GROMACS .gro file of C-alpha atoms in nm:
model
  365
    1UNK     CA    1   7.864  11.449   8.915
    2UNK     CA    2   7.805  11.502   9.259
    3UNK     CA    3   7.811  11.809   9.544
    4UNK     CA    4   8.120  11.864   9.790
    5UNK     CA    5   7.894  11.750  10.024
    6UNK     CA    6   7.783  11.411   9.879
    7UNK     CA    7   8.146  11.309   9.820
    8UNK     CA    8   8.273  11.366  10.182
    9UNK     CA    9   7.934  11.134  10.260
   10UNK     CA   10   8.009  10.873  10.009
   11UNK     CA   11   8.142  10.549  10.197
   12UNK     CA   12   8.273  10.330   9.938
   13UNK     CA   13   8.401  10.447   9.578
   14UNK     CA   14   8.385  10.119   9.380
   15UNK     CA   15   8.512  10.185   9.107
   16UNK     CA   16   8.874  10.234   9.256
   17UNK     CA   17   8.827   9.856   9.287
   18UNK     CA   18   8.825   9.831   8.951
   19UNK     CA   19   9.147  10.021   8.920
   20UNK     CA   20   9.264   9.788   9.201
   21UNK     CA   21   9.179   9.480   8.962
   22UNK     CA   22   9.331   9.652   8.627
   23UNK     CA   23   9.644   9.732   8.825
   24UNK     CA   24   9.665   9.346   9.006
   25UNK     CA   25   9.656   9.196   8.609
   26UNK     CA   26   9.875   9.493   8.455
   27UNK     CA   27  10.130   9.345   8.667
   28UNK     CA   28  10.092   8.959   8.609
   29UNK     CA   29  10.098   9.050   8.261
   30UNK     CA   30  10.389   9.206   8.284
   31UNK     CA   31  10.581   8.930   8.495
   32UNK     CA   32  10.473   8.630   8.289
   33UNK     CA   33  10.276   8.749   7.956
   34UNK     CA   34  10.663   8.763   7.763
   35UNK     CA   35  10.709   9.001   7.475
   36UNK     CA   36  10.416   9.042   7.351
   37UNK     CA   37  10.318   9.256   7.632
   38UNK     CA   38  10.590   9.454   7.668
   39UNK     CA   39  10.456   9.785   7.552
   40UNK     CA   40  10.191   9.708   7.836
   41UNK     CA   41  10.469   9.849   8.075
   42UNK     CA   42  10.256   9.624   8.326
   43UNK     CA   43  10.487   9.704   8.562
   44UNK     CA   44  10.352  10.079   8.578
   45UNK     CA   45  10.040   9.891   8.784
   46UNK     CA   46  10.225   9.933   9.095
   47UNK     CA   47  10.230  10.288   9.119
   48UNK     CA   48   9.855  10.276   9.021
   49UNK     CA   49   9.801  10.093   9.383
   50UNK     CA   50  10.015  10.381   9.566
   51UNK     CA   51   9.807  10.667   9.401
   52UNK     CA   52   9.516  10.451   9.567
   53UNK     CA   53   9.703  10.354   9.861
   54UNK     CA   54   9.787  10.753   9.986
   55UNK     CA   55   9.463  10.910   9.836
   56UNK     CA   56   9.256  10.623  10.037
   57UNK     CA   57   9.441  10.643  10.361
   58UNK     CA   58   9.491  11.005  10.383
   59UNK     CA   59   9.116  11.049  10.320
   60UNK     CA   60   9.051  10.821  10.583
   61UNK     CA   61   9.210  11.018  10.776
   62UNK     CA   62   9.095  11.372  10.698
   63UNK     CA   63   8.715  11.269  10.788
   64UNK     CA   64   8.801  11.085  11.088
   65UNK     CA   65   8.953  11.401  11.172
   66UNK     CA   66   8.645  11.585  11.118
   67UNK     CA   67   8.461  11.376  11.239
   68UNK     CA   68   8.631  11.364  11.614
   69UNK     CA   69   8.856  11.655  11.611
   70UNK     CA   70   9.129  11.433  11.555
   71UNK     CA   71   9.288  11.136  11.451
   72UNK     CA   72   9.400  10.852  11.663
   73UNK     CA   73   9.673  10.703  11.550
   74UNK     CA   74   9.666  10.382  11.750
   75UNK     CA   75   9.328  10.310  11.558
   76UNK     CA   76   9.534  10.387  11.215
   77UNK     CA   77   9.851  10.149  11.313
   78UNK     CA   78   9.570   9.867  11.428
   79UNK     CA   79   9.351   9.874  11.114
   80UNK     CA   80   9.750   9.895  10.871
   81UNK     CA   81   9.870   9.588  11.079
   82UNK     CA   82   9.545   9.394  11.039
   83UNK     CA   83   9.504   9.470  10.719
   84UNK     CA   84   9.863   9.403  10.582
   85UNK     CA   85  10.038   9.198  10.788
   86UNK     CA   86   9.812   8.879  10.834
   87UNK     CA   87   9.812   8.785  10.466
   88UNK     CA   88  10.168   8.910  10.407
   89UNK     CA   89  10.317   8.639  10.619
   90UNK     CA   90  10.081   8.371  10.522
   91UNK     CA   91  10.275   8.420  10.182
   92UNK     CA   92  10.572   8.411  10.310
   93UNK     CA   93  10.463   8.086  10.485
   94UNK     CA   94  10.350   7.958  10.157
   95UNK     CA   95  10.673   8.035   9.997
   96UNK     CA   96  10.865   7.916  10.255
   97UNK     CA   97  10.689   7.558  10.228
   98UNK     CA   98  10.614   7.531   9.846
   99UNK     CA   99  11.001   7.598   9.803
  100UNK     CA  100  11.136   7.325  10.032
  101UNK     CA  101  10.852   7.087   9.919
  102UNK     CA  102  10.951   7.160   9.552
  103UNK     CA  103  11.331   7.125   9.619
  104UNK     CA  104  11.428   7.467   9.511
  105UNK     CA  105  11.716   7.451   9.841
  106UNK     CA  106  11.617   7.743  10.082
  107UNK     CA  107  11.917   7.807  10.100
  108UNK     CA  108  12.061   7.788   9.746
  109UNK     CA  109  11.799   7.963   9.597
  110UNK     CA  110  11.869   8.281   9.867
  111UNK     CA  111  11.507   8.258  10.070
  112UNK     CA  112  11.696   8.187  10.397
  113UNK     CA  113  11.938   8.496  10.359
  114UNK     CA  114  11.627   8.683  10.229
  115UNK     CA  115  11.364   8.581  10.434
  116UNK     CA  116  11.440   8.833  10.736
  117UNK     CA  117  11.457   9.106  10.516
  118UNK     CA  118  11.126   9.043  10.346
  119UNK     CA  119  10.976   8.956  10.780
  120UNK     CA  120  11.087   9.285  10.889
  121UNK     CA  121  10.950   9.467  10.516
  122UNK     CA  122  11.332   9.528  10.393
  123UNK     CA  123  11.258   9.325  10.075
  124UNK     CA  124  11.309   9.654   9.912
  125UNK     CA  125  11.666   9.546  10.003
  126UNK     CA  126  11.704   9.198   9.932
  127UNK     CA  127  11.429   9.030   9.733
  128UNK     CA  128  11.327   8.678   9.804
  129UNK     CA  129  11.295   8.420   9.554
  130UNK     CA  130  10.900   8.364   9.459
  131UNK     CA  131  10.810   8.711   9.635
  132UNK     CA  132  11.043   8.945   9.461
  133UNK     CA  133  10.689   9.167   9.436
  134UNK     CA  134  10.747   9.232   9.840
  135UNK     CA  135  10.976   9.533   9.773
  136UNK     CA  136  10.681   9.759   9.724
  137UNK     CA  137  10.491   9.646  10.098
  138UNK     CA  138  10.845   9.766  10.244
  139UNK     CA  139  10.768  10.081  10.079
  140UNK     CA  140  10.434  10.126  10.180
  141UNK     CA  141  10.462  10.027  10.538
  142UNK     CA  142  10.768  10.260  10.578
  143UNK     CA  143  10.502  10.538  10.467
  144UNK     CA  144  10.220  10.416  10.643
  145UNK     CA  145  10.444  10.474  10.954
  146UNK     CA  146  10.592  10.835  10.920
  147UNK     CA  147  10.311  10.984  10.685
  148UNK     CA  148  10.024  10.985  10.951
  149UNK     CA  149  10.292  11.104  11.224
  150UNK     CA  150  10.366  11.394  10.974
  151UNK     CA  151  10.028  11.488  10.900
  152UNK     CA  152   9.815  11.450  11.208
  153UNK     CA  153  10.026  11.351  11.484
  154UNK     CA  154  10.248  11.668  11.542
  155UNK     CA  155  10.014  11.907  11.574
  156UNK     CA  156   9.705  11.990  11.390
  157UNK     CA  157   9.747  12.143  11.043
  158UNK     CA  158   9.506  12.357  10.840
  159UNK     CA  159   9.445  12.291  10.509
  160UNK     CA  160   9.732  12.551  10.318
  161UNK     CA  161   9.993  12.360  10.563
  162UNK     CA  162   9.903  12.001  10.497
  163UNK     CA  163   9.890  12.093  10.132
  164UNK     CA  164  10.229  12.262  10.125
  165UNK     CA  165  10.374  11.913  10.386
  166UNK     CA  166  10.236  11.675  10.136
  167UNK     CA  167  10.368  11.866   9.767
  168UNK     CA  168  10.711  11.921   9.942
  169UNK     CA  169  10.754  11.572  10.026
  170UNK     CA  170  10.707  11.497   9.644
  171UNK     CA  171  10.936  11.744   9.616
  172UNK     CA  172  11.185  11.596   9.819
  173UNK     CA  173  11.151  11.253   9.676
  174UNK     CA  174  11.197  11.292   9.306
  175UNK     CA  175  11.531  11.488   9.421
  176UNK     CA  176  11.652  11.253   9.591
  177UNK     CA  177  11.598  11.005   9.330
  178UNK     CA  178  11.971  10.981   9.169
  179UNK     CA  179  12.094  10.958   9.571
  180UNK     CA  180  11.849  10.687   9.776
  181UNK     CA  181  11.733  10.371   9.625
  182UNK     CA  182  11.381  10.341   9.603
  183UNK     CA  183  11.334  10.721   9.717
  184UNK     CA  184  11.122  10.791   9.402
  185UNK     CA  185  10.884  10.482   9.498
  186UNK     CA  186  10.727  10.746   9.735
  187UNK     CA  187  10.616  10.995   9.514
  188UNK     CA  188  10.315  10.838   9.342
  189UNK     CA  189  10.171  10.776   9.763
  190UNK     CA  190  10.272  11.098   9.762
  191UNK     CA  191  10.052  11.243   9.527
  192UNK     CA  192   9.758  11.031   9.606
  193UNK     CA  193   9.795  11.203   9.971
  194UNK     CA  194   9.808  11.532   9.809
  195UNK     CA  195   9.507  11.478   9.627
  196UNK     CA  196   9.300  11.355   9.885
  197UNK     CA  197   9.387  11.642  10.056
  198UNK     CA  198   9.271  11.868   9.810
  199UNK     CA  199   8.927  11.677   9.772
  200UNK     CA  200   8.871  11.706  10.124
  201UNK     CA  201   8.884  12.106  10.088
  202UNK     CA  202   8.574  12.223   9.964
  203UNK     CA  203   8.757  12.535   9.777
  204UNK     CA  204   9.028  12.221   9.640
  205UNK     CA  205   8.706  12.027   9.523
  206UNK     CA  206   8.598  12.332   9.366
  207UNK     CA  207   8.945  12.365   9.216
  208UNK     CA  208   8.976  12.006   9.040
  209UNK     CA  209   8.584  11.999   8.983
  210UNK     CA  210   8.593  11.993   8.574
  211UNK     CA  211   8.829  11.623   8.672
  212UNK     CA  212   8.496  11.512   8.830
  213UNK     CA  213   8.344  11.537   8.510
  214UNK     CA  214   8.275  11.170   8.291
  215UNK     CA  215   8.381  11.346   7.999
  216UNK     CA  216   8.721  11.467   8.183
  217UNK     CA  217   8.772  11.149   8.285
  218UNK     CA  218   8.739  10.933   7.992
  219UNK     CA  219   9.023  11.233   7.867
  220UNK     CA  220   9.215  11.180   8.111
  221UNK     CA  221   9.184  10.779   8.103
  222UNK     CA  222   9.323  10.797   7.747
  223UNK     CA  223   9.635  10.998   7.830
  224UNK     CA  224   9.747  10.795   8.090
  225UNK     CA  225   9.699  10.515   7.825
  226UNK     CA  226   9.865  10.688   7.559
  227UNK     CA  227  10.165  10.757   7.811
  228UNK     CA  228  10.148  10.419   7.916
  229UNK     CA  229  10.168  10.247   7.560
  230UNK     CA  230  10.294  10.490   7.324
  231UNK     CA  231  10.628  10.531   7.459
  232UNK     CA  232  10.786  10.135   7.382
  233UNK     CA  233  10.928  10.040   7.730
  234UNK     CA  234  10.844  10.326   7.947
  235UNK     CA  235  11.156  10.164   8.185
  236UNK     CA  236  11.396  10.293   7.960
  237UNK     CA  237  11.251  10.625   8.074
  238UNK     CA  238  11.275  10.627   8.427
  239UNK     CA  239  11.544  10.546   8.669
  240UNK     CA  240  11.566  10.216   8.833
  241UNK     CA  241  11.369  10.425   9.146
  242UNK     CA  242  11.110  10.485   8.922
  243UNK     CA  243  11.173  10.849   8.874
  244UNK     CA  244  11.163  11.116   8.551
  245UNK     CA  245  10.951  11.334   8.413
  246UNK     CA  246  10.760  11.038   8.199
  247UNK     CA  247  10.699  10.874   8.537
  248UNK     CA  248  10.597  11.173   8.708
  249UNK     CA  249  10.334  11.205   8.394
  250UNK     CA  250  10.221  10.901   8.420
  251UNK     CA  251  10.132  10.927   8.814
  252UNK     CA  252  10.007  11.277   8.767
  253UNK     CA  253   9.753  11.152   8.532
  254UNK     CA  254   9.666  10.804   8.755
  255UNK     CA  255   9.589  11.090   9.027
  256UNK     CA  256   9.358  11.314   8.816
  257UNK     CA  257   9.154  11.008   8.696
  258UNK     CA  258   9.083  10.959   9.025
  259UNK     CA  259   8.833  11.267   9.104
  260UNK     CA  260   8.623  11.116   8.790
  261UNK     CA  261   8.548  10.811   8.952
  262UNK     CA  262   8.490  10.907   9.335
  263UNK     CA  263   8.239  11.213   9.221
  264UNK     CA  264   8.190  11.210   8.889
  265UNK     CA  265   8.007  10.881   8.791
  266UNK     CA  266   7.972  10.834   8.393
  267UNK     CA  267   8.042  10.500   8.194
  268UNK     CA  268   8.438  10.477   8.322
  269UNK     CA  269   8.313  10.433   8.669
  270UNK     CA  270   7.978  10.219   8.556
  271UNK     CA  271   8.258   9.988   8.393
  272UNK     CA  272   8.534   9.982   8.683
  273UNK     CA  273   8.256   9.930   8.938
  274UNK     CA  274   8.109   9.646   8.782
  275UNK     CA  275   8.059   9.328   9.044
  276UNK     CA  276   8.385   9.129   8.866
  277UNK     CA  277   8.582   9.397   8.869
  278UNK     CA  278   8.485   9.497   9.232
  279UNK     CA  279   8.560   9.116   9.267
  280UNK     CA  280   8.891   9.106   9.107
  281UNK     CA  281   9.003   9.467   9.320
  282UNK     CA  282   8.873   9.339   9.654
  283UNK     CA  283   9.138   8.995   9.597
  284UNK     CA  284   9.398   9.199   9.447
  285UNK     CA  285   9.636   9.188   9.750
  286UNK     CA  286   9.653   8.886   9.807
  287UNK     CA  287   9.664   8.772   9.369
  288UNK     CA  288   9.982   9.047   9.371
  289UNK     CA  289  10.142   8.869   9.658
  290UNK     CA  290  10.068   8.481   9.559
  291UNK     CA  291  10.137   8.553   9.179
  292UNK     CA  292  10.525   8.338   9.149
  293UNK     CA  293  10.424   8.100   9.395
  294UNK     CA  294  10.146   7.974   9.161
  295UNK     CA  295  10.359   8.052   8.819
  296UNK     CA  296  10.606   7.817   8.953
  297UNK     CA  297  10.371   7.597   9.092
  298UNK     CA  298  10.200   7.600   8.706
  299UNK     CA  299  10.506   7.587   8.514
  300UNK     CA  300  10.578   7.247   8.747
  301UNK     CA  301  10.270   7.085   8.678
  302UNK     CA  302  10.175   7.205   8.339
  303UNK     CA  303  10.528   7.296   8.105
  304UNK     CA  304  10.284   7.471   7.883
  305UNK     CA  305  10.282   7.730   8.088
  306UNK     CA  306  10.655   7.759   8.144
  307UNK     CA  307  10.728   8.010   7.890
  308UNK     CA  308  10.623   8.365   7.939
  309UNK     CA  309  10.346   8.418   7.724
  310UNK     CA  310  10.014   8.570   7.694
  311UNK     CA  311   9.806   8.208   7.799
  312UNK     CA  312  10.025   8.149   8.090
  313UNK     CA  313   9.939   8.501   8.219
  314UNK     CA  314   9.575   8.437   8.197
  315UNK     CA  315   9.689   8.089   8.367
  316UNK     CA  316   9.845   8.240   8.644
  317UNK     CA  317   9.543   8.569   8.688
  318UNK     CA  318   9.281   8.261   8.689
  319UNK     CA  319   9.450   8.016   8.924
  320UNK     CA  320   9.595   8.320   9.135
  321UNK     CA  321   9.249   8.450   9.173
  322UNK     CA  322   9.141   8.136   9.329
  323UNK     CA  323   9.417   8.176   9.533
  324UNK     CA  324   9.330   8.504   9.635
  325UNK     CA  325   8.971   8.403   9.733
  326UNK     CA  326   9.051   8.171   9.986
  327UNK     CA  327   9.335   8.431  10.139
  328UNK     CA  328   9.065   8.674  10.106
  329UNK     CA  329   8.798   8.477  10.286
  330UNK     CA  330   8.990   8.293  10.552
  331UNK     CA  331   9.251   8.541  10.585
  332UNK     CA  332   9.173   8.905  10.540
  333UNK     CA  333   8.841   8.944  10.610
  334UNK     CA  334   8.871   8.775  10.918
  335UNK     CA  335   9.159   8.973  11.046
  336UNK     CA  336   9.008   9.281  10.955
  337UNK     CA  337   8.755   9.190  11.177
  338UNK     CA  338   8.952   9.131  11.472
  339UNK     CA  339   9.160   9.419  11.399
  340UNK     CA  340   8.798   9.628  11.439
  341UNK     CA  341   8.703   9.423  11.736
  342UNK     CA  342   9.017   9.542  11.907
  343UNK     CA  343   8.956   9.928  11.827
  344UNK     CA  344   8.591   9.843  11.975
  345UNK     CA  345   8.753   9.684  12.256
  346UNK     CA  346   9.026   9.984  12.327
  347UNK     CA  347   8.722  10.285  12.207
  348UNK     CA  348   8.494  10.055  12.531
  349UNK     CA  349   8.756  10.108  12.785
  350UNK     CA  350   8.809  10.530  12.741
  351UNK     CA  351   8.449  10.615  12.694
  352UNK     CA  352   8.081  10.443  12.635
  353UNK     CA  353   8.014  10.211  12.337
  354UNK     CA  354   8.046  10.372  12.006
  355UNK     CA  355   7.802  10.285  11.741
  356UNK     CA  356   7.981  10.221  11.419
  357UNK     CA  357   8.364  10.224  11.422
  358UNK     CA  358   8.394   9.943  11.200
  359UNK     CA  359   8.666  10.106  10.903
  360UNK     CA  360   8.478  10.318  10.673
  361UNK     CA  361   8.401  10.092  10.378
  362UNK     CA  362   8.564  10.354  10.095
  363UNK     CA  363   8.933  10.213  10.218
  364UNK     CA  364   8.963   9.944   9.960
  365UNK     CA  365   9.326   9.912  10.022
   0.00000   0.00000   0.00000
């Protein structure tokens, strides 16, 4: 366990890699490991990447804001698009190509009517063959545009404010659940916002401080198991928008594992930090986006692995990762560096050369 103080100057938290990894496979598993699985709820991954996604960005934000007094949101947008977007439409590219290559018809099989929903992040709206998983990046960038405008672009916002902006926006989300499609998506980034911002606080660290425990945490870890498995198909649950109480559970508890592994340390963390899980959470982007591409392009070559079953989701994890390692190398890594070479750049031109503005190496996602 570690002080207030140590945790605002930790710079990476590994073991949400880990979490990163377990979420990337939870989700394979549950596209392509067939009925055995089912009690898996794999699906359930995704909203363990927005708990990440809002608790990592939001924190990101909160110490560059006490750090400089405030946050520049130009520097936000540029590190989101360079991030994101690079690798996003290399995918599509790859889609776009392996499907008229494999003579699945662009047309017939609905990627030309879907393709500029998924360019403009719509997919939410009209899925595309091979890259169905895209709905959940037109979540994310929706939020990644209004949240920072919300929370440090209007003005600036003490701690009891931001707290109260961040839990009425969950609020507002589950209720309007039964009314806008995809409205309870937004919750779980939600609460990973919310938490950060409690962290941050040095009476809210104080406040969730037993979480930070290993003990706590291993608690906690089997709960959000036990809701996870114990329950048959969680889906029948929760609305299509991934709404109800059960769901609400479920992120709740993905949220409170998280102080555990940022401050508390202990054999959960040892585990999820390990190198090839760090390996496996740094490449799971790109394995989440690439995953039906390279079913399809296994089922093709190997009919073994046609059926949905529990070998041709470890197929499609191994050959996906390898996948994911070239996108990773030649892809985002790269971009991330121009992306920082640009806020260098732009940081040059108002003021003398910073030292250090390269992204702070705890944003994993």
């Amino acid at each position: 366990m570690i002080t207030h103080d140590q945790y605002l100057a930790t710079r990476r938290f590994g073991a949400l890699d880990g979490v990163r990894a377990i979420a990337a496979v939870l989700v394979v598993v549950f596209h392509y490991g067939g009925p055995n699985w089912v009690r898996a709820n794999g699906w359930i991954g995704v909203h363990l990447f927005f708990v990440l996604s809002g608790f990592l960005i939001t924190t990101l934000a909160l110490r560059e804001e006490a750090r400089t007094g405030r946050v520049s949101l130009a520097e936000f947008y540029i590190r989101r698009a360079f991030r994101i977007l690079p690798v996003y439409y290399v995918v599509i590219g790859v889609v776009v190509v392996f499907a008229y290559f494999r003579g699945l018809g662009l047309r017939h099989s609905g990627i030309v009517d879907a393709l500029p929903w998924n360019l403009t992040f719509l997919g939410e709206y009209h899925q595309m063959a091979l890259f169905g998983q895209a709905w959940t990046l037109g979540v994310e960038q929706k939020f990644y545009l209004v949240w920072p405008l919300l929370a440090f672009g209007v003005g600036a916002l003490g701690f009891v404010k931001r707290l109260s902006l961040s839990l009425g926006l969950v609020a507002l989300m589950l209720a309007l659940i039964p009314f806008l499609p995809y409205a309870g998506a937004y919750s779980p980034i939600l609460i990973g916002c919310t938490l950060a911002i409690v962290l941050h606080h040095r009476k809210g660290f104080a406040a969730l401080r037993v979480f930070t425990h290993p003990v706590a945490g291993l608690v906690v870890a089997t709960a959000l198991v036990a809701v996870q498995t114990l329950f048959g198909e969680i889906a029948e649950f929760l609305s299509d928008e991934g709404g109800s109480i059960t769901g609400t559970l479920y992120i709740v508890l993905a949220a409170l594992l998280v102080p555990s592994l940022v401050a508390g340390g202990g054999p959960l963390a040892w585990v999820l930090a390990l190198r090839p899980m760090r390996f496996v959470g740094e490449r799971s982007y790109s394995l989440y986006l690439m995953q039906g591409v390279v079913a399809v392009a296994l089922a093709g070559a190997i009919p073994q692995f046609a059926p949905h079953r529990t070998l041709t989701a470890v197929a499609v994890t191994i050959v996906g990762l390898f996948a994911a390692d070239l996108l990773y190398r030649w892809v985002e890594v790269p971009m991330i560096d121009v992306g920082r070479r640009i806020i260098t750049r732009r940081r040059d031109r108002k003021t003398a050369p910073v030292a250090g503005v390269a992204e702070p190496a705890l944003v994993t996602g």
